[in-house]
Short mmCIF file of C-alpha atoms and ligand atoms in Angstrom, two decimals:
data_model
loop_
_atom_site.label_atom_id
_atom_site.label_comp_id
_atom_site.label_asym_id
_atom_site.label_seq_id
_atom_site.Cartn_x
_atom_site.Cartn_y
_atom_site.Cartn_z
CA UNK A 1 5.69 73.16 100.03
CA UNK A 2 2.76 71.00 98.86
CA UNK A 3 0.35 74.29 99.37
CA UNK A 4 1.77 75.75 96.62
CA UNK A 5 2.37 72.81 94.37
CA UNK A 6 -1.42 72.03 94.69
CA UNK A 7 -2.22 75.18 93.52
CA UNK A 8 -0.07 74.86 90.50
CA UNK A 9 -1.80 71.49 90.18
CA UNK A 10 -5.10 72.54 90.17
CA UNK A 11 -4.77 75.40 87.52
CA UNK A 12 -3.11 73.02 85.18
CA UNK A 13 -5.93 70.89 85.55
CA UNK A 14 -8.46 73.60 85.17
CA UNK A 15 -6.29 74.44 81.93
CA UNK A 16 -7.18 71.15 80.91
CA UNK A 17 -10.67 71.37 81.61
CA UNK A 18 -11.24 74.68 79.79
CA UNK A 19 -9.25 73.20 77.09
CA UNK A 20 -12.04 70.95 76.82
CA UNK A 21 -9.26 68.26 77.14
CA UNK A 22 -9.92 66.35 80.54
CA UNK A 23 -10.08 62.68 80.45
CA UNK A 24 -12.71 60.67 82.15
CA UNK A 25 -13.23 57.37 82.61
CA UNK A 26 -15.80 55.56 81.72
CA UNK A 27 -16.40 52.53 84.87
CA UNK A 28 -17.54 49.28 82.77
CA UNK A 29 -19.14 46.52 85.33
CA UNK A 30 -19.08 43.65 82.99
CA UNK A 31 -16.71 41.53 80.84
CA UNK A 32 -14.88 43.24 78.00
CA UNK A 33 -17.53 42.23 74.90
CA UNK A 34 -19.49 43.08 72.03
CA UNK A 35 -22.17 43.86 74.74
CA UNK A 36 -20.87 45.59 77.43
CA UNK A 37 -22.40 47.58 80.38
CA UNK A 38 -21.51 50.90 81.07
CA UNK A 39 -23.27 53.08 83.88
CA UNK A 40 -25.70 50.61 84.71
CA UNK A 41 -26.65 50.40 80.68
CA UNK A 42 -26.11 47.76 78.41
CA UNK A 43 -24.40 49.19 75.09
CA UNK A 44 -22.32 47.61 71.82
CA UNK A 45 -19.09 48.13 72.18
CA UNK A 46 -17.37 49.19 69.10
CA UNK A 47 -13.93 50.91 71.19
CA UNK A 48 -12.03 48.51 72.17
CA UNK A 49 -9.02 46.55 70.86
CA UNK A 50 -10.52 43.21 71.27
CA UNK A 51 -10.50 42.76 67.76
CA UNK A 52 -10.56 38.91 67.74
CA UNK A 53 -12.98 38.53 70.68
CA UNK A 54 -11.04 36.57 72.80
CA UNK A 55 -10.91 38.88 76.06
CA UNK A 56 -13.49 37.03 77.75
CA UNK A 57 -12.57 33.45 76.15
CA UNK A 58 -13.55 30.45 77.83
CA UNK A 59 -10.49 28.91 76.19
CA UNK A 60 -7.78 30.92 77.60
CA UNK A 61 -9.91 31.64 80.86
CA UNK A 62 -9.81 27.65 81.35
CA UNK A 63 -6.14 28.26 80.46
CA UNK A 64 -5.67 30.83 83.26
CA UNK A 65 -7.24 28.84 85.35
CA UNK A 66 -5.34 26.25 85.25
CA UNK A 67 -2.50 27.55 85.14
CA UNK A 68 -3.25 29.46 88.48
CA UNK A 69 -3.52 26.06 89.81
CA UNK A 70 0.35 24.62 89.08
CA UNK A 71 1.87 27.80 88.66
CA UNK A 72 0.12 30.08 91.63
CA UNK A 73 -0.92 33.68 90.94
CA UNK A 74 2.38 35.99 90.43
CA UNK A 75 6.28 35.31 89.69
CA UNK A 76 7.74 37.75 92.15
CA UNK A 77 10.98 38.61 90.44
CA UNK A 78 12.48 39.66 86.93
CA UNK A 79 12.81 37.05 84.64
CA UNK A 80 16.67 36.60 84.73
CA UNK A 81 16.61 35.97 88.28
CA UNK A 82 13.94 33.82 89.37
CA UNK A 83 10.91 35.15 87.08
CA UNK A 84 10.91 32.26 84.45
CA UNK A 85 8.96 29.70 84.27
CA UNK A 86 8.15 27.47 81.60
CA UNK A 87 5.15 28.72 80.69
CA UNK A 88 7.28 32.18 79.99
CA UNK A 89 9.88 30.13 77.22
CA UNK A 90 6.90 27.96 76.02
CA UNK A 91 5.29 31.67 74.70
CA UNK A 92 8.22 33.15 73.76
CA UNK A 93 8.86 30.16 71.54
CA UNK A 94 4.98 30.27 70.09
CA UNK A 95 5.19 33.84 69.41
CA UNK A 96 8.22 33.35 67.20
CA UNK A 97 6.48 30.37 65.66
CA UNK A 98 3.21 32.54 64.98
CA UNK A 99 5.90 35.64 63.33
CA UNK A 100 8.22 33.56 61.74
CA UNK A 101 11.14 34.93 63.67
CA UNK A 102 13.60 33.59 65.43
CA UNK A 103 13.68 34.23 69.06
CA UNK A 104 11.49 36.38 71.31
CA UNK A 105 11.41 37.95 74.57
CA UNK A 106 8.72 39.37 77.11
CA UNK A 107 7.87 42.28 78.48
CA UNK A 108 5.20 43.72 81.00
CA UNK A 109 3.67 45.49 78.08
CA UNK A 110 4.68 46.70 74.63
CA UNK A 111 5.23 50.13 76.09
CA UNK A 112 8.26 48.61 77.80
CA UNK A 113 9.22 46.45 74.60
CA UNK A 114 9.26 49.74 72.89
CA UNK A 115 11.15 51.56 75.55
CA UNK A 116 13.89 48.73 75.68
CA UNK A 117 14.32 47.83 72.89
CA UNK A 118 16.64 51.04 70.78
CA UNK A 119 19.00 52.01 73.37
CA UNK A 120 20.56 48.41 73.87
CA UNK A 121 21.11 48.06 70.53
CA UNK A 122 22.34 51.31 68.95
CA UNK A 123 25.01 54.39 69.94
CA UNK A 124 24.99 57.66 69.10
CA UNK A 125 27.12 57.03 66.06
CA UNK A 126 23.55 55.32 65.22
CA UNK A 127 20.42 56.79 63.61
CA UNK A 128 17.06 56.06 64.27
CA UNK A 129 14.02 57.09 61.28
CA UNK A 130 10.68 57.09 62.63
CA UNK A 131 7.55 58.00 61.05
CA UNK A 132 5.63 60.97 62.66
CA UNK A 133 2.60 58.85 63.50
CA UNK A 134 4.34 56.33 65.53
CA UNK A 135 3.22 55.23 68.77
CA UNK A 136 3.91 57.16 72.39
CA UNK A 137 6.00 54.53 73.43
CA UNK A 138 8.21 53.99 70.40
CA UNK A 139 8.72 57.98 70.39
CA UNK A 140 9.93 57.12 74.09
CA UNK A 141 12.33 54.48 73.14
CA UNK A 142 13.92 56.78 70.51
CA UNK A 143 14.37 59.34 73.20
CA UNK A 144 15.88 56.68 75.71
CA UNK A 145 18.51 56.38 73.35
CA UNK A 146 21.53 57.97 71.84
CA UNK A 147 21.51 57.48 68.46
CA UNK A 148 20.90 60.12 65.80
CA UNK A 149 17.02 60.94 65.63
CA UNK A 150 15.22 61.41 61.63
CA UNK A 151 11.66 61.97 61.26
CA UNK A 152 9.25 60.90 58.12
CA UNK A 153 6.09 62.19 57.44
CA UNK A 154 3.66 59.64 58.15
CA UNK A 155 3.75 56.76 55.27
CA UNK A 156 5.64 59.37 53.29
CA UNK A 157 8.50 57.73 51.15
CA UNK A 158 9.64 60.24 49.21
CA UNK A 159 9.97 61.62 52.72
CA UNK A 160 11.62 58.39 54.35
CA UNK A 161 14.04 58.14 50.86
CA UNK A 162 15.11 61.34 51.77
CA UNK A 163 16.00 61.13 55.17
CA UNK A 164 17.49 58.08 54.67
CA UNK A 165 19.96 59.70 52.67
CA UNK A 166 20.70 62.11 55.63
CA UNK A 167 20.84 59.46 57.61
CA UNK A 168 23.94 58.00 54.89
CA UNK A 169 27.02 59.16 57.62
CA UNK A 170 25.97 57.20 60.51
CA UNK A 171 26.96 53.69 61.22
CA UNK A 172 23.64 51.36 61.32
CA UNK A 173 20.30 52.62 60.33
CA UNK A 174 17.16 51.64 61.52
CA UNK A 175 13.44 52.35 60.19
CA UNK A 176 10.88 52.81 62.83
CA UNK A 177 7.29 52.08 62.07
CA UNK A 178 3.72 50.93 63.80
CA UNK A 179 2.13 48.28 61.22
CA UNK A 180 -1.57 49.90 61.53
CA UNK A 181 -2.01 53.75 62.59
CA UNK A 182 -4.15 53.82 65.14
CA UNK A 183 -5.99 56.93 64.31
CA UNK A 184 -6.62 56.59 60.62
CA UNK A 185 -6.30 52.17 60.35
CA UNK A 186 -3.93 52.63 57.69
CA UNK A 187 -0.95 50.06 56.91
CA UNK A 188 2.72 51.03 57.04
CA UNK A 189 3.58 50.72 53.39
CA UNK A 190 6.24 47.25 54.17
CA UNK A 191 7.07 46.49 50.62
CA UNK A 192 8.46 49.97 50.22
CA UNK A 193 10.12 50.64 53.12
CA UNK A 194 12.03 47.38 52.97
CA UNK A 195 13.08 48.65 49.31
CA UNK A 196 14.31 51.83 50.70
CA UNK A 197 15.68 50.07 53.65
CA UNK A 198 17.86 47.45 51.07
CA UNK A 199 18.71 50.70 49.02
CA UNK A 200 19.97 52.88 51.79
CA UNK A 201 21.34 49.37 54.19
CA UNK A 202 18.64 50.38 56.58
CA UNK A 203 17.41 47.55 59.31
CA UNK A 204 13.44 47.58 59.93
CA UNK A 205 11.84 47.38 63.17
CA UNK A 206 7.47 47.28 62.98
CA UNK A 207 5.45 47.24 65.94
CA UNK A 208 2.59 45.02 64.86
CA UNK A 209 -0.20 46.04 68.31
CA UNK A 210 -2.48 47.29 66.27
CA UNK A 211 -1.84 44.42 62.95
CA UNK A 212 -1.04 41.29 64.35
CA UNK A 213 -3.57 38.77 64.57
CA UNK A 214 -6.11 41.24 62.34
CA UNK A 215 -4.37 41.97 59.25
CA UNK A 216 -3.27 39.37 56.87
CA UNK A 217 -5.37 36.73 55.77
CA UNK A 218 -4.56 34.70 58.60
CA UNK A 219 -3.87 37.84 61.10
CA UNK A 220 0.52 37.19 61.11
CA UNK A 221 0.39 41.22 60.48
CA UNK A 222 1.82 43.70 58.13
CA UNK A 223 4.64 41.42 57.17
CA UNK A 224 1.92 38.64 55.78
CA UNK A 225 0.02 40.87 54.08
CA UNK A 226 3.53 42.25 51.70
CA UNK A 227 4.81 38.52 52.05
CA UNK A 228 7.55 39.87 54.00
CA UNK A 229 7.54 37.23 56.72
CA UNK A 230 11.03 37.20 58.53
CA UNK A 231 12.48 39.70 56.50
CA UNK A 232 12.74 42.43 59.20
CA UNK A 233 14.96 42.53 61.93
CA UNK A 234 12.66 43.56 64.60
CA UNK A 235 8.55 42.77 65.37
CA UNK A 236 6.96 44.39 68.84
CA UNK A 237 3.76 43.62 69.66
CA UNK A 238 1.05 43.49 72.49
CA UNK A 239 -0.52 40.84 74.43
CA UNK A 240 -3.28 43.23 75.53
CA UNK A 241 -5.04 43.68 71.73
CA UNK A 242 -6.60 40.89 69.92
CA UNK A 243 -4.38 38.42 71.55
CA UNK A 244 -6.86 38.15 74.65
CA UNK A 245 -6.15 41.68 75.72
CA UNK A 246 -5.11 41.22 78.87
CA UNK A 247 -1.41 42.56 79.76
CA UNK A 248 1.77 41.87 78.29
CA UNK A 249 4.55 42.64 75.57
CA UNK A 250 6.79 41.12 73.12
CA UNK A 251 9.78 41.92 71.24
CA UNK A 252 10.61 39.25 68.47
CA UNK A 253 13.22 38.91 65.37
CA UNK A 254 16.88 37.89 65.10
CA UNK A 255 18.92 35.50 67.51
CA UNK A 256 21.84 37.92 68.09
CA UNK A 257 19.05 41.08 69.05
CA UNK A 258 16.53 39.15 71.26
CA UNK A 259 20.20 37.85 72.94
CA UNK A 260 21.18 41.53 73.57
CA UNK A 261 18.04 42.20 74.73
CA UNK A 262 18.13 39.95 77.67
CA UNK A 263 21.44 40.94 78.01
CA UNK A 264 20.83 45.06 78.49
CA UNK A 265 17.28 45.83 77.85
CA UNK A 266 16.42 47.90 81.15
CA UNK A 267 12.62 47.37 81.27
CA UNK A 268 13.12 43.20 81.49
CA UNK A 269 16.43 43.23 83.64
CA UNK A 270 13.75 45.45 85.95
CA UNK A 271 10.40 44.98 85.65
CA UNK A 272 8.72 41.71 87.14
CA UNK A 273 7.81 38.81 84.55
CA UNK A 274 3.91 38.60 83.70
CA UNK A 275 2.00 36.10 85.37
CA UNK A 276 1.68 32.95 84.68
CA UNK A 277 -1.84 32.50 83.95
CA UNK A 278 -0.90 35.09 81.56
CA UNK A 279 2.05 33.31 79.66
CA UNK A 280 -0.07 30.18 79.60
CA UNK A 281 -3.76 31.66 78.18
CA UNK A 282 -1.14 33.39 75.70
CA UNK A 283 0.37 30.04 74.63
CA UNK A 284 -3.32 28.64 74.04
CA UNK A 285 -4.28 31.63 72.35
CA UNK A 286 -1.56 30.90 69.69
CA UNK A 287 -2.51 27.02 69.38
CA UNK A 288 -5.90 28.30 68.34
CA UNK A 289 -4.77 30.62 65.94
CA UNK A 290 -3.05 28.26 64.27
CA UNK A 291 -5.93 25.45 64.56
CA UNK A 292 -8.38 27.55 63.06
CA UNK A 293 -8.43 30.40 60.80
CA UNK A 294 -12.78 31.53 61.75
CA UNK A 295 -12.06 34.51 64.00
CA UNK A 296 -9.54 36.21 61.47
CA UNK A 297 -12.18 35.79 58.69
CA UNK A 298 -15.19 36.59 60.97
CA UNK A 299 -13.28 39.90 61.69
CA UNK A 300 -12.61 40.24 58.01
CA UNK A 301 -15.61 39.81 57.17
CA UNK A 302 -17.34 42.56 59.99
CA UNK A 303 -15.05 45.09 58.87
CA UNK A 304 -15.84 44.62 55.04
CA UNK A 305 -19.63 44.62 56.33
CA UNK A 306 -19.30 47.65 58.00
CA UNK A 307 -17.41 49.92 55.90
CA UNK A 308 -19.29 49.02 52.48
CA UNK A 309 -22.55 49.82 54.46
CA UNK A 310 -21.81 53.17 55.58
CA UNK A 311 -19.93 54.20 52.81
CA UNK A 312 -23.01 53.06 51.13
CA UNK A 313 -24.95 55.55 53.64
CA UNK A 314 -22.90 58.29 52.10
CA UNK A 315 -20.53 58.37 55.09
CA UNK A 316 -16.85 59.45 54.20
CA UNK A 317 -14.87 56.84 56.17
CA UNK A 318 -10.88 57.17 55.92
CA UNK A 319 -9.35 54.22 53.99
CA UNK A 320 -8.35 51.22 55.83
CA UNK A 321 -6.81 48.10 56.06
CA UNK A 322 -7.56 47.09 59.65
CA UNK A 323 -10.22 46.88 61.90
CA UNK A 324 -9.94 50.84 62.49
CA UNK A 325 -12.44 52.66 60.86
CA UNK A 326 -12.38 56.40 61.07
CA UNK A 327 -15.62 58.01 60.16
CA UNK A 328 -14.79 61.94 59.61
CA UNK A 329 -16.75 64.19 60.80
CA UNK A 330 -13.89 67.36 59.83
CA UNK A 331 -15.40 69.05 63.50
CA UNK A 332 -14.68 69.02 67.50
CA UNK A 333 -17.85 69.52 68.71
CA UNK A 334 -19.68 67.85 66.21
CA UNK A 335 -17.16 64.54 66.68
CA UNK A 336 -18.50 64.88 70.45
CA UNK A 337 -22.07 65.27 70.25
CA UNK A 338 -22.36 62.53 67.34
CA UNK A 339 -21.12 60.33 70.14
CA UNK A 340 -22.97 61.41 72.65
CA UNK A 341 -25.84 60.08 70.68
CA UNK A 342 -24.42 57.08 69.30
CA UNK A 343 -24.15 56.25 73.04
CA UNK A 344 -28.04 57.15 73.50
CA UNK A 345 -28.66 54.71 70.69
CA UNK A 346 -26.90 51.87 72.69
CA UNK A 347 -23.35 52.39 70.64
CA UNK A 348 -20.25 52.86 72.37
CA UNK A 349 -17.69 54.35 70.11
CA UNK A 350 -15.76 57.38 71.29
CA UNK A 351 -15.17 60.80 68.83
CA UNK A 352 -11.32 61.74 68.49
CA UNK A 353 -10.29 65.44 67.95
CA UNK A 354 -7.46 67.87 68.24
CA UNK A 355 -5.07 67.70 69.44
CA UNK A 356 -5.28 63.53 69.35
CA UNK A 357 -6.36 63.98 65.50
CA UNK A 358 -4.72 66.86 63.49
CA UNK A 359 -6.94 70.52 63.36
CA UNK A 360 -10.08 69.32 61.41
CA UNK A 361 -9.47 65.63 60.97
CA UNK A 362 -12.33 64.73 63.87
CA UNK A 363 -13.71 62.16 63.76
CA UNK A 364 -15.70 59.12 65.19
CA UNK A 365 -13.24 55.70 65.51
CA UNK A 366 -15.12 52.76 65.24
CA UNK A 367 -13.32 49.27 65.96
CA UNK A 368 -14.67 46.05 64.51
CA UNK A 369 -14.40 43.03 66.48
CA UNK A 370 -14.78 39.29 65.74
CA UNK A 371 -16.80 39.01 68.94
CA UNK A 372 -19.43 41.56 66.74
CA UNK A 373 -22.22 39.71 65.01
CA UNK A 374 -24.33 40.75 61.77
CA UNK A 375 -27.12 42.20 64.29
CA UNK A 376 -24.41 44.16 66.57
CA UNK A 377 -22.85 45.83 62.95
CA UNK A 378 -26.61 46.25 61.91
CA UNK A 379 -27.41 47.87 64.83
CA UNK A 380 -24.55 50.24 64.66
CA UNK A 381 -25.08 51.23 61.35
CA UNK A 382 -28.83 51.90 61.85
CA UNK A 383 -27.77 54.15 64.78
CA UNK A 384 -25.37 55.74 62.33
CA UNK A 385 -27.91 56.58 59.92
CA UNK A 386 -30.47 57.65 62.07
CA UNK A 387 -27.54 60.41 63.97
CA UNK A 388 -25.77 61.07 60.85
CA UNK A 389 -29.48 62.48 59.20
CA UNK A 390 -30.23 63.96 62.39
CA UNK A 391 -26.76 65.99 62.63
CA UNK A 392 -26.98 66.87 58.76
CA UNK A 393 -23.60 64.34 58.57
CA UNK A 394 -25.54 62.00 55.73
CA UNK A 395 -28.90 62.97 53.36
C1 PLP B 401 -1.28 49.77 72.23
C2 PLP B 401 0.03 50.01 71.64
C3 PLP B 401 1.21 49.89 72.39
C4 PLP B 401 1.18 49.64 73.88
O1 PLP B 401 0.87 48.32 74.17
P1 PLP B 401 0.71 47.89 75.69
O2 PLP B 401 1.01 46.44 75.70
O3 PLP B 401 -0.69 48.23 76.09
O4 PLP B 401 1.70 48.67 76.48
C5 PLP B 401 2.41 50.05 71.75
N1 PLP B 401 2.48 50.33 70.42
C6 PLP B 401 1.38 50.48 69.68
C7 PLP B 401 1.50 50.78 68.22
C8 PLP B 401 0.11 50.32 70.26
O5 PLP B 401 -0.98 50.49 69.52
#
């Protein structure tokens, strides 16, 4: 049987090679950083989600640490039957604290949050409206569950208004939406969907991965920045962003949903808790952000750098409100071989095209970082320049 299964195997895989589509990985042999080494070479790394610097922390390592010595390495069970410890509630608790919710609960990862957390809640006399752009794993969740499934174009509200309105028949509503787009940086438009959502009695769930803890002056996310804080029903998030990036999920917002949750949400009733070490360097993490505001404005502050310099350079970047900022290059190969030599130059970034970007939107992502100082964005830029003239990208 397996003879001819490989076979199938290996021409899909050849399709995806003549595609021009196959994945590699890159092996990286030191801590995640602004400087990182890659194939024996030390580069700036401008690709990762490690937008407030902290995933090599000595803070949180200490935490980890430590916590590896009272708590031991791994929990060995779910949470509801022997996988909680009180490192687990004492996050839960900061994370609500940090979004101004009510109650949260944990998952492995936010792909599980966002599998979990729809078909609990809602029935097929339910509708779901999610924008087009949303995340893999949100798109997942929706098809987990029963309820009714609408689609927006991305951001579009003339689009989500009308929808909505289809949407009139069914018993609850629910709006669907990342905070930040990954591909492009931009923000969910908050202050309008939660008009449309009041309008049309619509609840709101945001996924905040790519938002919380960069966007808002003190990095609470989308619903700080439209001083909407605790006005939706439903926040997911990430552990394994700028929150120390190492594993971990989080679904946070009302009492009676988070309840449910534990009650029925199939990815905690079966998934083993996160470690300790995790829970507890997570716990620090939020102390410090609410000691201290300096790596929220130092990331601020890069990002502002960055993009007023190479639009200054002539460079047509998409706009943004995060730490995403997508330099178009409008072609595959060119995307590719702009990298390539980015990478020569000591810059890590990596060029996005179809079908990840739409036909003609490619394009070079770079990701700012608090752990990025003036020289590292100086450096960057310089490399950009000196590619961008030699490609015929920039005069
Ligand atoms: C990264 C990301 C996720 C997945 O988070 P993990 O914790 O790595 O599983 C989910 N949603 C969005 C919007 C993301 O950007």
């Amino acid at each position: 049987m397996y003879k001819d299964f490989q076979k199938h195997l290996q021409a899909e895989l050849k399709d995806i090679e003549d595609a021009g589509l196959y994945k590699n990985e890159r092996i990286i042999t030191s801590a995640q950083g602004a400087c990182i080494q890659v194939g024996g070479k030390e580069v700036l790394n401008f690709c990762a989600n490690n937008y407030l610097g902290l995933a090599n922390n000595k803070e949180l390592i200490k935490a980890a640490k430590e916590a590896m010595d009272t708590h031991g390495y791994g929990m060995a069970s779910v949470r509801f039957i022997c996988g909680t410890s009180d490192l687990h509630k004492k996050l839960e608790a900061k994370i609500a604290n940090f979004f101004g919710t009510e109650d949260t609960i944990l998952y492995a990862a936010c792909f599980d949050a966002n599998g979990g957390v729809f078909e609990p809640l809602l029935t097929d006399q339910d509708a779901i409206i999610s924008d087009a752009l949303n995340h893999a794993s949100i798109i997942d969740g929706v098809r987990l569950c029963k309820a009714k499934r609408y689609r927006y174009a991305n951001a579009d509200m003339a689009d989500l208004e009308k929808q909505l309105q289809l949407a009139q028949a069914d018993r609850f509503r629910i709006i669907a939406t990342d905070g930040v787009f990954s591909m492009d940086g931009n923000v969910a438009p908050l202050d309008k969907i939660i008009e449309l959502a009041n309008k049309y009695n619509a609840m709101v769930m945001v996924d905040e991965s790519h938002s919380a803890g960069v966007v808002g002056n003190t990095g609470r996310g989308v619903t700080e920045l439209f001083n909407l804080r605790g006005k939706v029903e439903i926040i997911t998030g990430t552990l394994g962003k700028a929150f120390g990036g190492a594993v971990g999920g989080f679904t946070t917002g009302k009492k009676e949903i988070i309840d449910l949750l534990r009650q029925r949400s199939r990815p905690y009733l079966f998934s083993n808790s996160i470690p300790p070490m995790v829970a507890a360097a997570g716990a620090r993490m939020f102390d410090m952000m609410s000691e201290t505001n300096e790596l929220q404005d130092k990331l601020h502050f890069n990002t502002n750098y960055f993009k007023e310099k190479m639009l200054a350079l002539g460079f047509d970047i998409k706009p943004t409100q995060s730490a995403i900022c997508a330099v178009m290059l409008y072609d595959a190969k060119l995307s590719q071989e702009f990298a390539a030599k980015l990478q020569d130059e000591g810059i890590y970034v990596t060029g996005f095209y179809y079908p990840v970007v739409p036909k003609g939107q490619d394009r070079i992502r770079v990701q700012l970082s608090a752990a990025h100082e003036v020289k590292h964005l100086d450096k960057a830029i310089a490399a950009f320049a000196k590619v961008g003239r030699e490609l015929g990208v920039i005069k």
